[in-house]
Coordinates of C-alpha atoms and ligand atoms in Angstrom, one line a residue:
M216 CA 0.1 0.0 0.2
K217 CA 1.0 3.4 -1.1
E218 CA 2.5 5.5 2.5
V219 CA 0.3 8.5 3.1
R220 CA 2.3 11.6 2.6
V221 CA 1.7 14.2 5.8
M222 CA 3.3 17.4 5.9
S223 CA 4.0 19.6 8.9
V224 CA 4.7 23.0 8.5
F225 CA 5.8 25.9 10.8
G226 CA 8.0 29.0 10.7
T227 CA 8.2 30.3 14.4
R228 CA 9.7 28.9 18.1
P229 CA 6.8 27.9 20.1
E230 CA 5.0 25.9 16.6
A231 CA 8.5 24.5 16.3
I232 CA 8.5 23.7 20.3
K233 CA 4.7 21.8 19.9
M234 CA 5.3 20.1 16.1
C235 CA 8.8 18.9 16.6
P236 CA 7.5 15.7 18.8
L237 CA 4.6 15.5 16.3
V238 CA 7.0 14.8 13.4
K239 CA 8.8 12.7 15.0
E240 CA 5.6 11.3 16.1
L241 CA 4.6 10.3 12.4
S242 CA 7.9 9.3 11.2
A243 CA 7.8 6.5 13.6
R244 CA 4.6 5.2 11.4
P245 CA 4.8 2.3 9.0
G246 CA 2.2 3.5 6.8
I247 CA 3.4 7.7 6.9
R248 CA 6.2 9.8 5.2
S249 CA 6.7 12.2 7.5
L250 CA 8.2 15.1 5.9
C251 CA 8.7 18.6 7.7
C252 CA 8.4 22.0 5.9
V253 CA 9.7 25.3 7.9
T254 CA 9.1 28.5 6.3
A255 CA 11.5 29.9 8.9
Q256 CA 9.2 32.8 9.9
H257 CA 12.1 32.9 12.8
R258 CA 15.2 32.1 11.5
Q259 CA 17.9 31.6 14.7
M260 CA 14.8 30.9 17.3
L261 CA 13.5 28.3 14.7
D262 CA 17.0 26.3 14.2
S263 CA 17.5 26.5 17.8
V264 CA 14.3 24.3 18.1
L265 CA 15.3 22.1 15.0
E266 CA 18.5 21.4 16.9
V267 CA 17.4 20.6 20.2
F268 CA 14.9 18.2 18.7
H269 CA 17.1 16.7 15.9
V270 CA 14.7 17.9 13.3
R271 CA 16.1 18.4 9.9
P272 CA 13.6 20.1 7.3
D273 CA 12.6 18.2 4.0
W274 CA 12.2 21.9 2.8
D275 CA 13.1 25.6 4.4
L276 CA 11.4 28.6 2.6
D277 CA 13.7 31.0 5.0
I278 CA 11.8 33.8 4.3
M279 CA 12.6 36.3 7.6
T280 CA 14.1 39.7 7.1
P281 CA 14.1 42.4 10.2
R282 CA 11.0 43.8 11.6
Q283 CA 8.9 42.2 8.8
T284 CA 5.5 43.2 7.9
L285 CA 2.2 40.6 8.0
S286 CA 1.7 40.9 4.5
G287 CA 4.9 40.4 4.2
I288 CA 5.5 36.9 5.9
T289 CA 1.8 35.7 4.5
S290 CA 3.1 36.5 0.7
K291 CA 6.2 35.0 0.9
C292 CA 4.5 32.4 2.8
L293 CA 2.0 31.5 0.1
L294 CA 4.7 32.1 -2.8
G295 CA 7.3 29.6 -1.0
M296 CA 4.4 27.0 -0.2
D297 CA 3.7 26.2 -4.1
E298 CA 6.9 25.0 -4.6
A299 CA 7.1 23.1 -1.5
I300 CA 3.6 21.0 -2.6
E301 CA 5.1 20.7 -6.0
H302 CA 7.8 18.8 -5.1
L303 CA 7.1 17.1 -1.6
K304 CA 3.5 16.0 -2.7
P305 CA 2.0 16.2 0.9
D306 CA -1.5 14.3 1.0
L307 CA -2.8 16.0 4.0
I308 CA -0.9 19.2 5.5
L309 CA -0.3 20.1 9.2
V310 CA -0.4 23.4 10.4
H311 CA -0.2 24.3 14.0
G312 CA -2.0 27.5 16.2
D313 CA -2.5 31.0 14.8
T314 CA 0.7 32.5 13.1
S315 CA 1.2 33.8 9.8
T316 CA 3.0 30.8 8.8
T317 CA 0.1 29.2 10.2
F318 CA -2.8 30.8 7.9
A319 CA -0.7 31.2 5.0
G320 CA 0.2 27.2 5.3
A321 CA -3.8 26.4 5.9
L322 CA -4.4 28.8 2.7
S323 CA -1.9 27.6 0.2
A324 CA -3.1 24.0 1.2
F325 CA -6.3 24.7 0.0
Y326 CA -5.7 26.5 -2.9
H327 CA -4.0 23.3 -4.1
Q328 CA -7.0 21.4 -2.5
I329 CA -4.9 19.2 0.1
P330 CA -7.0 18.6 3.1
V331 CA -5.5 20.0 6.3
G332 CA -5.1 19.3 10.1
H333 CA -5.0 21.9 12.6
V334 CA -2.9 21.4 15.5
E335 CA -3.9 23.3 18.9
A336 CA -7.5 24.3 17.2
G337 CA -10.3 25.5 18.6
L338 CA -8.9 28.7 21.2
R339 CA -10.6 31.9 20.8
T340 CA -10.7 34.8 22.6
Y341 CA -13.4 36.4 20.6
D342 CA -11.8 39.3 20.5
K343 CA -11.1 39.9 17.0
Y344 CA -8.0 42.6 17.7
S345 CA -6.7 40.8 20.4
P346 CA -4.6 38.9 20.4
F347 CA -3.4 40.4 16.9
P348 CA -3.5 39.1 14.6
E349 CA -3.4 35.3 15.9
E350 CA -7.5 35.2 16.9
M351 CA -8.1 36.0 13.5
N352 CA -5.6 33.4 12.1
R353 CA -7.3 30.9 14.3
V354 CA -10.9 31.6 13.4
L355 CA -9.5 31.7 9.5
V356 CA -7.9 28.2 9.6
S357 CA -10.7 26.7 11.3
G358 CA -12.9 27.7 8.0
I359 CA -10.5 25.6 6.0
A360 CA -9.0 22.5 8.1
D361 CA -10.6 19.0 7.8
M362 CA -9.6 17.9 10.9
Y363 CA -9.2 19.7 13.6
F364 CA -6.8 18.4 16.8
C365 CA -8.1 20.1 19.8
P366 CA -6.2 20.1 23.3
T367 CA -8.9 20.3 25.4
E368 CA -12.9 19.9 25.5
G369 CA -13.3 23.7 25.7
N370 CA -11.7 23.9 22.6
R371 CA -13.9 21.4 21.0
E372 CA -17.1 23.2 22.1
N373 CA -15.8 26.7 21.0
L374 CA -15.6 24.9 17.5
V375 CA -18.7 23.0 17.7
K376 CA -20.7 26.4 18.5
E377 CA -19.3 28.2 15.0
G378 CA -20.6 24.9 13.6
H379 CA -17.6 22.9 13.0
Q380 CA -19.4 19.1 13.3
K381 CA -16.8 16.3 11.9
G382 CA -12.8 16.0 12.5
I383 CA -12.8 16.9 16.2
F384 CA -10.5 15.2 18.0
I385 CA -9.3 16.3 22.0
T386 CA -6.1 15.3 22.3
G387 CA -4.6 17.2 24.5
N388 CA -1.4 19.7 23.7
T389 CA 1.5 18.5 22.2
V390 CA 3.6 21.0 24.0
I391 CA 2.8 18.6 27.0
D392 CA 4.8 16.1 25.2
A393 CA 7.4 18.0 24.4
L394 CA 7.9 18.7 28.4
R395 CA 8.1 15.6 29.0
T396 CA 11.6 15.0 26.7
T397 CA 12.9 18.3 28.3
V398 CA 12.5 18.4 32.0
Q399 CA 15.2 16.5 33.5
K400 CA 15.6 16.4 37.6
E401 CA 19.4 16.9 37.6
Y402 CA 20.2 19.9 34.5
Q403 CA 23.4 21.0 34.2
F404 CA 22.4 24.6 32.1
A405 CA 24.6 25.7 28.8
T406 CA 24.3 29.1 30.6
D407 CA 26.6 30.3 33.0
E408 CA 24.4 32.5 34.2
L409 CA 21.5 30.2 35.1
N410 CA 24.2 27.7 36.8
R411 CA 25.0 31.0 39.4
L412 CA 21.5 31.6 40.5
S413 CA 20.2 30.2 43.6
Y414 CA 17.0 28.9 43.1
D415 CA 16.5 27.8 46.7
T416 CA 17.8 31.4 48.9
R417 CA 16.9 34.1 45.6
K418 CA 12.9 34.2 44.6
V419 CA 13.7 33.4 40.4
I420 CA 11.0 35.2 38.9
L421 CA 11.2 34.5 34.5
V422 CA 10.3 36.9 32.4
T423 CA 9.0 36.9 28.6
C424 CA 7.0 39.4 26.8
H425 CA 6.4 40.0 22.7
R426 CA 3.1 40.0 21.5
R427 CA 2.3 42.6 19.1
E428 CA -1.2 43.7 20.9
N429 CA 1.2 44.9 23.3
Y430 CA 3.5 46.9 21.5
G431 CA 3.2 50.8 22.4
E432 CA 2.1 51.9 25.5
P433 CA 1.3 48.3 27.5
M434 CA 4.9 46.8 26.6
K435 CA 5.8 50.3 28.2
N436 CA 3.9 49.7 31.1
I437 CA 5.1 46.0 31.5
M438 CA 8.5 47.3 31.5
L439 CA 8.4 49.7 34.0
A440 CA 6.4 47.3 36.3
L441 CA 9.0 44.7 35.9
R442 CA 11.9 47.4 37.1
Q443 CA 9.5 48.9 40.0
I444 CA 9.3 44.7 41.4
A445 CA 13.1 44.2 40.6
E446 CA 14.2 47.5 42.5
E447 CA 11.6 47.3 45.1
N448 CA 12.3 43.4 46.1
R449 CA 15.9 42.5 47.2
D450 CA 15.4 38.6 47.1
V451 CA 13.8 38.4 43.6
E452 CA 16.0 38.0 40.3
L453 CA 14.0 38.4 37.2
V454 CA 15.5 36.5 34.8
Y455 CA 14.1 37.7 31.3
P456 CA 15.3 35.7 27.7
V457 CA 14.6 38.9 25.7
H458 CA 12.8 37.9 22.2
L459 CA 15.1 38.7 19.1
S460 CA 12.1 41.3 18.0
P461 CA 13.8 44.8 16.9
V462 CA 10.7 46.3 19.0
V463 CA 10.8 44.2 21.9
R464 CA 14.5 45.0 22.0
E465 CA 14.2 48.7 21.7
A466 CA 10.9 48.5 24.6
V467 CA 13.6 46.5 26.7
D468 CA 16.5 48.8 26.3
T469 CA 15.0 51.7 27.4
Y470 CA 13.0 51.0 30.1
L471 CA 14.6 48.3 32.3
R472 CA 18.2 47.6 30.7
G473 CA 20.6 48.6 33.9
A474 CA 17.2 47.9 36.3
P475 CA 19.6 46.4 39.3
R476 CA 18.9 41.9 40.0
V477 CA 17.6 41.7 36.0
H478 CA 19.2 39.2 33.7
L479 CA 18.7 40.4 30.2
I480 CA 19.9 37.2 28.2
D481 CA 19.1 36.5 24.7
P482 CA 16.4 33.5 23.6
L483 CA 16.8 30.3 25.6
P484 CA 16.8 27.3 23.6
A485 CA 13.9 25.2 24.5
D486 CA 15.5 22.8 26.6
E487 CA 17.2 25.0 28.8
M488 CA 14.2 27.5 29.0
H489 CA 11.6 24.4 30.4
N490 CA 14.8 23.4 33.0
L491 CA 14.7 27.1 33.9
M492 CA 10.7 27.2 34.3
A493 CA 11.1 23.7 36.2
R494 CA 13.1 25.5 38.5
C495 CA 11.6 29.1 39.2
Y496 CA 9.8 31.0 41.7
M497 CA 6.9 32.0 39.3
V498 CA 6.3 33.6 36.1
L499 CA 5.1 36.9 34.6
T500 CA 4.3 36.2 30.5
D501 CA 2.2 37.3 27.6
S502 CA 3.3 34.1 26.1
G503 CA 0.9 31.5 25.1
G504 CA 3.3 28.3 25.6
L505 CA 4.5 29.8 28.8
Q506 CA 0.8 29.9 29.9
E507 CA 0.8 25.9 29.1
E508 CA 3.9 24.7 30.3
A509 CA 4.1 26.4 33.9
P510 CA 1.0 25.2 35.5
A511 CA 2.2 21.8 34.4
L512 CA 5.3 22.4 36.6
G513 CA 3.5 24.1 39.3
K514 CA 4.5 27.7 39.1
P515 CA 2.1 30.1 39.5
V516 CA 1.4 32.3 36.5
L517 CA 0.4 36.2 35.5
V518 CA -0.5 36.6 32.5
L519 CA 0.7 40.2 31.1
R520 CA -2.5 40.9 28.8
R521 CA -6.1 41.5 29.5
E522 CA -7.5 38.1 28.0
T523 CA -6.8 34.7 27.5
E524 CA -7.6 32.2 25.4
R525 CA -6.4 29.8 27.9
P526 CA -9.0 29.5 30.9
E527 CA -8.2 26.1 31.9
A528 CA -5.1 27.1 34.3
V529 CA -7.1 29.9 35.1
A530 CA -10.1 27.6 36.3
A531 CA -7.8 25.5 37.8
G532 CA -6.3 28.8 40.3
T533 CA -2.5 28.0 38.9
V534 CA -2.4 31.3 36.1
K535 CA -4.3 35.0 36.9
L536 CA -4.5 37.8 34.2
A537 CA -2.3 40.4 35.8
G538 CA -3.4 42.9 32.7
V539 CA -0.8 46.0 31.4
V540 CA -1.0 48.6 34.0
Q541 CA 1.9 49.1 35.8
D542 CA 0.2 49.0 39.2
D543 CA -1.9 46.2 38.8
I544 CA 1.3 44.2 38.0
V545 CA 2.9 45.4 40.5
T546 CA 0.3 44.6 43.1
M547 CA -0.1 41.3 41.6
A548 CA 3.6 40.5 41.9
S549 CA 4.0 41.5 45.5
R550 CA 1.4 39.6 46.5
L551 CA 3.3 36.5 45.6
I552 CA 6.1 37.2 46.4
F553 CA 5.4 38.6 50.0
D554 CA 2.2 36.5 50.8
K555 CA 3.0 33.1 51.3
K556 CA -0.6 31.9 51.7
A557 CA -1.1 33.2 48.0
Y558 CA 1.9 31.7 46.8
E559 CA 1.1 28.6 47.9
Q560 CA -2.4 28.1 46.6
M561 CA -1.3 29.2 43.1
A562 CA 1.8 26.7 42.9
H563 CA 0.4 23.7 42.5
A564 CA 0.7 21.1 39.6
V565 CA -2.4 21.1 36.9
N566 CA -2.3 19.6 33.6
P567 CA -5.7 20.8 32.1
Y568 CA -3.5 21.1 28.7
G569 CA -2.4 17.4 28.3
D570 CA -1.3 14.0 29.3
G571 CA 2.0 14.0 27.0
Q572 CA -0.1 11.4 24.5
A573 CA -1.1 14.0 22.2
C574 CA 1.1 13.2 19.5
R575 CA 0.2 9.8 19.5
R576 CA -3.7 10.4 19.5
I577 CA -3.1 13.2 16.4
A578 CA -1.2 10.0 14.7
D579 CA -3.7 7.7 15.5
A580 CA -6.1 9.7 14.2
I581 CA -4.5 10.3 10.8
E582 CA -4.1 6.8 10.6
W583 CA -8.0 6.3 10.8
R584 CA -9.1 9.0 8.7
C585 CA -6.5 7.2 6.3
G586 CA -8.3 3.7 6.4
L587 CA -4.8 2.7 8.4
R588 CA -6.4 2.1 11.8
A589 CA -10.0 0.5 12.7
N590 CA -10.8 2.8 15.2
P591 CA -10.0 6.6 16.3
P592 CA -8.3 7.6 19.3
E593 CA -9.7 8.1 22.8
D594 CA -10.3 11.8 23.6
Y595 CA -8.0 13.3 26.0
R596 CA -9.9 14.2 29.3
A597 CA -8.3 16.3 31.6
Ligands
LIG1685 C1 5.5 35.6 15.9 C2 4.0 35.2 15.7 C3 3.2 35.4 17.2 C4 4.4 34.7 18.4 C5 5.4 34.5 18.2 C6 6.0 33.7 19.3 C7 2.7 36.3 14.3 C8 1.7 37.5 13.1 N1 3.3 36.4 15.1 O1 5.3 36.9 16.6 O2 1.9 34.7 16.9 O3 3.6 34.4 19.6 O4 6.0 34.9 16.8 O5 7.6 34.0 19.3 O6 3.2 35.2 13.2 N2 13.5 37.5 14.8 C9 15.0 37.3 14.4 N3 15.4 36.2 14.8 C10 14.2 35.0 15.0 C11 12.8 35.8 15.2 C12 12.4 36.7 15.3 O7 15.2 38.3 14.3 O8 14.8 34.1 15.1 C13 13.0 39.3 14.5 C14 13.0 39.6 13.0 O9 13.4 40.9 13.0 C15 11.6 39.3 13.0 C16 10.4 40.1 14.1 O10 11.8 39.4 15.2 O11 11.1 40.2 11.8 C17 9.5 39.8 14.1 O12 9.4 38.2 14.1 P1 7.7 37.9 13.5 O13 7.8 36.5 13.9 O14 7.1 38.6 12.5 O15 6.9 38.0 14.8 P2 6.7 37.3 16.3 O16 6.6 38.6 17.4 O17 7.7 36.9 16.9
LIG1686 N1 10.8 29.6 24.9 C1 12.1 29.3 24.8 N2 13.1 29.9 24.8 C2 13.1 31.5 25.4 C3 11.7 32.0 25.3 C4 10.5 31.0 25.6 O1 12.2 28.0 24.6 O2 13.7 32.0 25.6 C5 9.7 28.7 24.3 C6 8.6 28.6 25.6 O3 8.8 27.6 26.4 C7 7.1 27.8 25.1 C8 7.1 28.8 23.4 O4 8.9 29.2 23.0 O5 7.7 27.1 24.7 C9 6.9 30.1 23.7 O6 7.3 30.7 22.5 P1 6.6 32.1 22.7 O7 6.7 32.9 23.7 O8 7.7 33.2 21.7 O9 5.4 32.4 21.7 P2 3.9 32.0 22.2 O10 3.8 30.9 22.8 O11 3.6 33.3 23.0 O12 3.0 32.2 21.0

């Protein structure tokens, strides 16, 4: 029987962290030819993940330019995908999440009339401009997709409400699969500054911030809040691996650099980042991925945004929305630093996002759809 050619398309760091385990799972299935096409919407940050997971792309569009625009990314991806599809001849295309790569990848598959599987489907804020442009990317990809791999039951309900009926699977999030391979009990950091931190006696706060809707005033407020937290608390160390976006770097340089007890470092390889998260006191972030990872590792998270499409960990009590107003962020962070009871209430491991079997379920669902397996996978239940 002919192998089914399944092409995974991704381009940014978070997509890569969540798709590499799936590319590898698909490679281990005898009836499937697992192909990997990267757009390289991120260059260095993507390559770092590929190295950690030992994944070698079959096709690389190499589109990244400094300060790229949304139209620039989308149009370059579309043109590049034509070539990739012609060359690799996929029977099914997998895209992940909500980036410009995701949208262009799905649109291109549609133009070639190739079915699409959407990994991490069904997340919603129902605010078209927040996160921007990600919320609209998700909605548009849902209109194109043929298979939906939802991390949670809530994500499935969102799709059903919008009229999607068929091809929905609840799989858990593949990020939990990734974490299981990266986090180790005994871990030596390659980044020396991280080995020198005392995780038992100091409160190490892990920070990230990069979202487009936070550009401008909100990002300034966030940076000033971080500065104030570091200045007012002698027993904290803020560790901030700064995203390579020039917009983010400018905000960091203008408002945060030079503050005491703030460690501004380059983006970390995924394994370093996950092990740092496992050892830190708490997380302040506007990242989507960190909102899923930190709860699994028992770390409280304050989200530096006005909304979240990941309500499950908020409901479980380990994630709180801190917003983008300086005073609010400082007040909420200070409470977790000073109030042991408030901290303990948030610091428990919960796993609403998966059991580490998401890739297995997605591969099983694909095999089932392609007639390689008699039954669909069982749904993931938190
Ligand atoms: C993108 C995604 C966002 C995701 C984020 C993950 C879109 C619209 N946005 O946003 O959903 O949360 O990735 O980090 O798809 N750069 C480098 N090297 C790199 C990566 C980025 O130099 O390895 C710089 C470049 O100047 C680039 C800029 O960062 O132009 C912005 O990258 P881009 O992918 O456009 O936006 P992100 O904010 O990273
Ligand atoms: N991450 C990483 N190194 C860093 C910062 C983040 O490996 O220096 C990982 C993080 O653990 C998570 C993913 O990158 O798995 C999140 O990516 P990002 O915050 O860039 O995007 P988002 O999840 O918000 O789309």
